[in-house]
Short mmCIF file of C-alpha atoms in Angstrom, two decimals:
data_model
loop_
_atom_site.label_atom_id
_atom_site.label_comp_id
_atom_site.label_asym_id
_atom_site.label_seq_id
_atom_site.Cartn_x
_atom_site.Cartn_y
_atom_site.Cartn_z
CA MET A 1 0.12 -0.03 -0.10
CA ALA A 2 0.79 3.67 -0.57
CA LYS A 3 2.53 5.74 2.25
CA VAL A 4 -0.51 6.70 4.74
CA ASP A 5 -2.23 10.22 4.30
CA LEU A 6 -4.15 11.15 7.12
CA THR A 7 -4.80 15.00 5.96
CA LEU A 8 -8.36 15.78 6.50
CA PRO A 9 -10.45 17.80 4.14
CA GLU A 10 -11.29 21.30 5.30
CA SER A 11 -14.87 20.25 5.94
CA VAL A 12 -17.66 17.45 4.90
CA PRO A 13 -20.77 19.28 3.95
CA GLN A 14 -22.64 16.14 3.14
CA MET A 15 -22.83 15.81 7.05
CA ALA A 16 -25.29 18.61 7.36
CA ARG A 17 -28.05 16.62 6.11
CA HIS A 18 -27.63 14.35 9.31
CA HIS A 19 -27.81 17.34 11.76
CA THR A 20 -31.80 16.79 11.84
CA ARG A 21 -31.66 13.02 11.52
CA PRO A 22 -33.37 10.98 14.29
CA MET A 23 -30.50 9.23 16.39
CA THR A 24 -30.24 5.40 15.32
CA LEU A 25 -27.61 3.23 17.04
CA ASP A 26 -26.05 2.05 14.02
CA PRO A 27 -22.56 0.09 14.06
CA PHE A 28 -19.23 1.84 13.21
CA ALA A 29 -17.27 1.22 10.06
CA LEU A 30 -13.69 0.00 10.40
CA TYR A 31 -11.52 1.10 7.25
CA PHE A 32 -7.62 -0.19 6.60
CA LEU A 33 -4.82 2.28 5.37
CA VAL A 34 -2.28 -0.24 5.91
CA ASP A 35 -1.75 -3.84 4.76
CA CYS A 36 -2.91 -5.77 8.11
CA THR A 37 -6.48 -7.07 7.25
CA HIS A 38 -5.08 -10.48 8.05
CA ASP A 39 -5.65 -9.37 11.36
CA LEU A 40 -9.34 -8.28 10.90
CA ASP A 41 -10.82 -10.60 13.11
CA GLU A 42 -8.42 -9.65 16.03
CA ILE A 43 -8.72 -6.07 15.59
CA ILE A 44 -12.53 -6.09 15.19
CA LYS A 45 -12.49 -8.34 18.64
CA ALA A 46 -10.32 -5.69 20.48
CA CYS A 47 -12.32 -2.74 19.32
CA ASN A 48 -15.46 -4.49 20.85
CA SER A 49 -13.84 -5.93 23.98
CA GLU A 50 -15.01 -3.59 26.31
CA CYS A 51 -18.68 -3.24 24.62
CA LEU A 52 -21.84 -5.21 25.78
CA ARG A 53 -21.91 -6.68 22.28
CA ASP A 54 -19.03 -7.83 19.54
CA ASP A 55 -20.76 -6.02 16.66
CA TYR A 56 -20.69 -2.39 17.42
CA VAL A 57 -17.41 -1.93 15.12
CA GLN A 58 -17.96 -3.84 11.54
CA CYS A 59 -16.53 -4.07 8.20
CA ARG A 60 -18.82 -3.97 5.26
CA THR A 61 -18.34 -3.99 1.59
CA ARG A 62 -14.98 -2.23 1.19
CA THR A 63 -12.39 -2.36 3.95
CA ALA A 64 -9.06 -1.53 2.41
CA PHE A 65 -7.87 1.90 0.60
CA GLU A 66 -4.85 0.96 -1.39
CA SER A 67 -4.33 4.87 -1.76
CA GLY A 68 -3.50 5.41 1.91
CA SER A 69 -5.53 8.49 1.92
CA LEU A 70 -7.85 9.26 4.80
CA ASN A 71 -9.68 11.51 2.44
CA GLU A 72 -10.59 8.64 0.03
CA ILE A 73 -12.04 6.69 3.10
CA ILE A 74 -14.08 9.65 4.26
CA SER A 75 -15.48 10.25 0.54
CA HIS A 76 -16.44 6.70 0.36
CA HIS A 77 -18.06 6.65 3.92
CA VAL A 78 -20.56 9.63 3.31
CA VAL A 79 -21.64 7.94 0.11
CA VAL A 80 -22.28 4.37 1.68
CA CYS A 81 -23.13 4.94 5.28
CA GLU A 82 -26.97 5.32 4.72
CA ALA A 83 -27.42 2.31 2.37
CA GLU A 84 -25.09 0.27 4.60
CA HIS A 85 -26.85 1.33 7.66
CA LEU A 86 -23.65 2.81 9.41
CA ASP A 87 -23.12 5.64 11.84
CA PRO A 88 -22.25 8.26 9.52
CA ARG A 89 -20.35 10.47 11.76
CA TYR A 90 -17.69 8.42 13.26
CA ILE A 91 -15.41 5.68 11.85
CA ILE A 92 -12.17 3.76 12.83
CA VAL A 93 -9.07 3.51 10.64
CA VAL A 94 -6.10 1.32 11.16
CA ALA A 95 -3.28 3.34 9.88
CA ASN A 96 -0.16 1.69 11.53
CA GLU A 97 0.79 -1.91 10.95
CA ASP A 98 1.73 -2.37 14.74
CA TRP A 99 -1.80 -1.34 15.64
CA LYS A 100 -1.59 -3.28 18.91
CA LYS A 101 1.04 -0.63 20.10
CA SER A 102 0.15 2.35 17.95
CA GLY A 103 -3.38 2.31 18.30
CA VAL A 104 -6.00 3.11 15.64
CA VAL A 105 -7.50 6.50 14.23
CA MET A 106 -10.76 7.57 15.57
CA VAL A 107 -12.44 10.08 12.96
CA THR A 108 -15.16 12.18 13.54
CA LEU A 109 -16.75 13.77 10.27
CA ASP A 110 -18.41 16.58 12.07
CA ASP A 111 -17.09 17.61 15.51
CA ASP A 112 -19.27 18.59 18.44
CA ASP A 113 -19.82 22.48 17.11
CA LEU A 114 -22.18 20.84 14.22
CA GLU A 115 -19.73 22.80 11.34
CA CYS A 116 -19.26 19.79 9.47
CA LYS A 117 -15.27 20.04 10.49
CA PRO A 118 -13.92 16.83 10.50
CA ASP A 119 -11.47 15.75 13.34
CA LEU A 120 -9.19 12.84 14.56
CA PHE A 121 -7.07 11.27 17.25
CA TRP A 122 -5.13 8.13 17.73
CA ILE A 123 -6.52 5.99 20.56
CA LYS A 124 -5.84 2.54 21.98
CA VAL A 125 -7.73 -0.08 19.90
CA GLY A 126 -9.18 -1.79 23.17
CA ASP A 127 -10.91 1.68 24.31
CA SER A 128 -12.26 2.35 20.81
CA GLY A 129 -15.62 0.70 20.86
CA LEU A 130 -16.92 1.79 23.90
CA VAL A 131 -15.75 5.54 23.57
CA LEU A 132 -17.63 5.35 20.13
CA VAL A 133 -20.85 4.11 21.58
CA ASN A 134 -20.67 7.00 24.57
CA LEU A 135 -20.25 9.59 21.83
CA GLN A 136 -23.01 8.10 19.82
CA ILE A 137 -25.43 8.17 22.76
CA ALA A 138 -23.98 11.58 23.78
CA ASN A 139 -22.84 10.22 27.19
CA THR A 140 -19.66 12.43 26.48
CA ASP A 141 -18.58 14.92 23.76
CA TRP A 142 -15.71 14.71 21.12
CA PHE A 143 -13.38 17.17 22.98
CA GLU A 144 -13.54 15.76 26.13
CA ILE A 145 -12.81 12.11 24.61
CA LYS A 146 -9.93 13.45 22.58
CA GLU A 147 -8.35 15.19 25.61
CA SER A 148 -8.67 12.16 27.68
CA TYR A 149 -7.95 9.28 25.45
CA GLU A 150 -5.73 10.71 22.81
CA ILE A 151 -2.33 8.85 22.26
CA THR A 152 0.18 11.60 22.25
CA GLU A 153 3.76 10.12 23.03
CA GLU A 154 5.17 6.97 24.54
CA PRO A 155 4.88 7.91 28.24
CA GLU A 156 7.66 7.42 30.74
CA PRO A 157 7.44 3.74 32.01
CA TRP A 158 6.33 3.96 35.57
CA SER A 159 9.05 3.28 37.90
CA GLY A 160 7.05 1.56 40.47
CA GLU A 161 7.03 4.24 43.25
CA THR A 162 3.70 5.15 45.12
CA PHE A 163 2.71 8.21 46.94
CA ALA A 164 2.00 7.56 50.57
CA ASP A 165 -1.54 6.82 49.84
CA GLY A 166 -0.55 3.84 47.77
CA ALA A 167 -1.42 5.72 44.25
CA PRO A 168 1.10 5.29 41.63
CA THR A 169 3.42 8.58 41.32
CA LYS A 170 2.84 8.82 37.35
CA THR A 171 -0.17 11.16 36.36
CA PRO A 172 -3.12 9.36 35.04
CA GLY A 173 -5.03 10.22 31.75
CA THR A 174 -7.38 12.47 33.62
CA GLY A 175 -4.44 14.43 34.75
CA PHE A 176 -5.36 14.04 38.35
CA TYR A 177 -6.76 11.26 40.79
CA ILE A 178 -10.32 11.45 41.62
CA ALA A 179 -10.84 10.45 45.59
CA PHE A 180 -13.76 8.49 46.81
CA TYR A 181 -14.64 8.02 50.27
CA ALA A 182 -17.16 5.77 52.09
CA ILE A 183 -19.18 4.75 55.27
CA LYS A 184 -18.18 1.73 56.84
CA GLY A 185 -19.53 -1.61 55.37
CA ILE A 186 -18.87 -0.62 51.82
CA ASP A 187 -16.25 -2.72 49.95
CA SER A 188 -13.48 -0.43 48.94
CA GLY A 189 -12.31 -2.48 46.01
CA GLY A 190 -15.97 -3.11 44.78
CA LEU A 191 -16.78 0.78 44.79
CA VAL A 192 -13.74 1.63 42.63
CA GLN A 193 -14.95 -1.28 39.97
CA LYS A 194 -18.10 0.54 40.07
CA VAL A 195 -16.87 3.78 39.04
CA GLN A 196 -13.71 3.20 37.18
CA PRO A 197 -14.18 3.60 33.49
CA PHE A 198 -12.56 0.68 31.53
CA PRO A 199 -11.75 -1.51 34.65
CA SER A 200 -10.17 -4.24 32.73
CA GLN A 201 -6.91 -2.02 32.09
CA PRO A 202 -3.94 -2.24 34.51
CA VAL A 203 -4.73 -1.15 37.88
CA GLU A 204 -1.93 1.37 37.94
CA ASP A 205 -3.68 3.15 35.27
CA TYR A 206 -6.84 4.05 37.27
CA CYS A 207 -7.84 7.30 37.98
CA CYS A 208 -10.40 6.42 40.58
CA ARG A 209 -8.86 6.18 44.03
CA PHE A 210 -10.50 4.77 47.31
CA GLU A 211 -8.75 7.31 49.87
CA GLY A 212 -10.61 6.19 53.11
CA HIS A 213 -13.44 4.78 55.02
CA LEU A 214 -15.48 7.48 57.29
CA GLU A 215 -15.73 6.56 60.86
CA HIS A 216 -18.57 8.75 61.65
CA ASP A 217 -22.08 8.88 60.39
CA LEU A 218 -23.43 12.41 61.27
CA ASP A 219 -21.60 14.50 58.96
CA VAL A 220 -19.90 12.22 56.57
CA VAL A 221 -19.21 15.25 53.90
CA GLU A 222 -17.24 17.10 56.48
CA GLU A 223 -15.32 14.21 57.75
CA ALA A 224 -14.61 13.27 54.10
CA THR A 225 -13.35 16.72 53.41
CA GLN A 226 -10.98 17.07 56.30
CA LEU A 227 -9.46 13.54 55.39
CA HIS A 228 -9.20 14.64 51.96
CA LEU A 229 -7.13 17.66 52.73
CA ASN A 230 -4.58 15.28 54.54
CA LYS A 231 -4.50 13.05 51.84
CA CYS A 232 -3.72 15.88 49.33
CA LEU A 233 -0.59 16.61 51.32
CA VAL A 234 0.72 12.98 50.77
CA ASN A 235 -0.83 12.82 47.14
CA PRO A 236 -0.12 15.87 44.92
CA LEU A 237 -1.83 14.34 42.12
CA LEU A 238 -5.25 14.13 43.92
CA GLN A 239 -8.13 16.66 42.62
CA LYS A 240 -8.18 18.88 45.26
CA ASP A 241 -11.58 20.86 44.91
CA MET A 242 -13.95 17.78 44.47
CA ILE A 243 -14.45 14.34 45.68
CA PHE A 244 -16.99 11.58 46.02
CA VAL A 245 -18.61 10.32 49.09
CA ALA A 246 -20.67 6.96 49.14
CA ASP A 247 -23.00 7.58 52.12
CA THR A 248 -25.20 4.86 51.92
CA LEU A 249 -24.71 0.79 51.58
CA GLU A 250 -27.05 1.16 48.64
CA TYR A 251 -25.05 3.66 46.62
CA VAL A 252 -25.53 1.85 43.46
CA GLU A 253 -29.26 2.33 43.36
CA LYS A 254 -29.18 5.52 45.61
CA GLY A 255 -26.15 7.28 44.17
CA LEU A 256 -23.06 9.06 45.44
CA LEU A 257 -22.58 12.54 46.57
CA MET A 258 -20.46 14.62 44.54
CA CYS A 259 -18.94 17.16 47.10
CA ASN A 260 -17.43 20.52 45.95
CA ILE A 261 -15.20 21.63 48.80
CA GLU A 262 -14.51 24.96 47.69
CA GLU A 263 -18.26 25.49 47.27
CA ARG A 264 -19.18 23.64 50.55
CA GLN A 265 -21.70 22.09 48.47
CA GLU A 266 -22.98 18.45 47.51
CA LYS A 267 -25.07 16.83 44.76
CA ARG A 268 -26.50 13.27 44.74
CA VAL A 269 -25.42 12.05 41.14
CA GLN A 270 -26.10 8.34 39.87
CA CYS A 271 -23.46 5.95 40.22
CA LEU A 272 -23.10 5.43 36.33
CA VAL A 273 -19.54 4.47 35.26
CA HIS A 274 -20.19 5.98 31.55
CA THR A 275 -21.17 9.57 33.21
CA LEU A 276 -19.74 9.60 36.62
CA VAL A 277 -16.18 10.45 35.86
CA PRO A 278 -16.63 12.30 32.59
CA THR A 279 -19.00 14.73 34.58
CA PHE A 280 -16.43 15.23 37.32
CA CYS A 281 -13.62 15.74 34.75
CA GLN A 282 -15.60 18.27 32.98
CA ILE A 283 -16.17 20.43 35.99
CA ALA A 284 -12.89 19.99 37.11
CA GLN A 285 -11.28 21.14 33.93
CA GLY A 286 -13.94 24.20 33.77
CA ARG A 287 -15.59 22.76 30.78
CA SER A 288 -18.87 22.64 32.54
CA LYS A 289 -20.22 24.78 35.52
CA TRP A 290 -20.92 23.12 39.06
CA SER A 291 -24.03 25.25 39.05
CA ASP A 292 -25.29 23.61 35.83
CA LEU A 293 -24.92 19.99 37.61
CA GLN A 294 -28.53 18.67 38.61
CA SER A 295 -28.70 16.65 41.86
CA GLU A 296 -30.63 13.22 41.96
CA ALA A 297 -31.81 14.00 45.46
#
């Protein structure tokens, strides 16, 4: 195949017709710009590995593009997506034969501004399918996903060192650790597994940290706040201004308290893995307002 060219067109005007299209949960197309279609089954399996089903990411009538041009794939996709019942907006492209190490290219033909502007980034193949599903159902947005999951450069290998609270000294993908506190009787490991996105990844890559059980039942938020201030002294990568508190044994059904330490406010939020961390990150990074967060109480 020819040299890979990931140049994007300035716009994809054909996407405008989809702005008023009802949401349909169509599968996502997988395309190849390199000669590794012999790995097709393995790649599809890896893309869907975190999904509830194994058919979210698929191949259809045409898969490989010998020109090596992403533009050619985009031109093809906008023509066939409706007839082949494929998601029109998002595609995955294999652009490196060493896809296990380099990842795959996630492409949107229309970013969140709905101006028909395409964009792309490299993502780990195992993360790609579930990320696409969350984009499709609007559980998250393109720019947030790109910031959280983009593969930019090979990180320095973790030395194995930890902070005093046991957290690895390397910076997690979110840019900070998210602290969880809970009343006695709640299993710390079970809580983290409920809230950590992609829990099958290595534990040292988790962004969610259980930082302690609470001894008193009267004012768990105040106790968690004071405990958190001490934890931040030994772990500088903890997000300092917000925490989560599990104040009931039925937290899966009744939700968690998201606490804004600076505002001295808390709001009850659903314990949903696909929204909990993204919502926290949006507020912590200034892309959403605390005041806009709706309490489930």
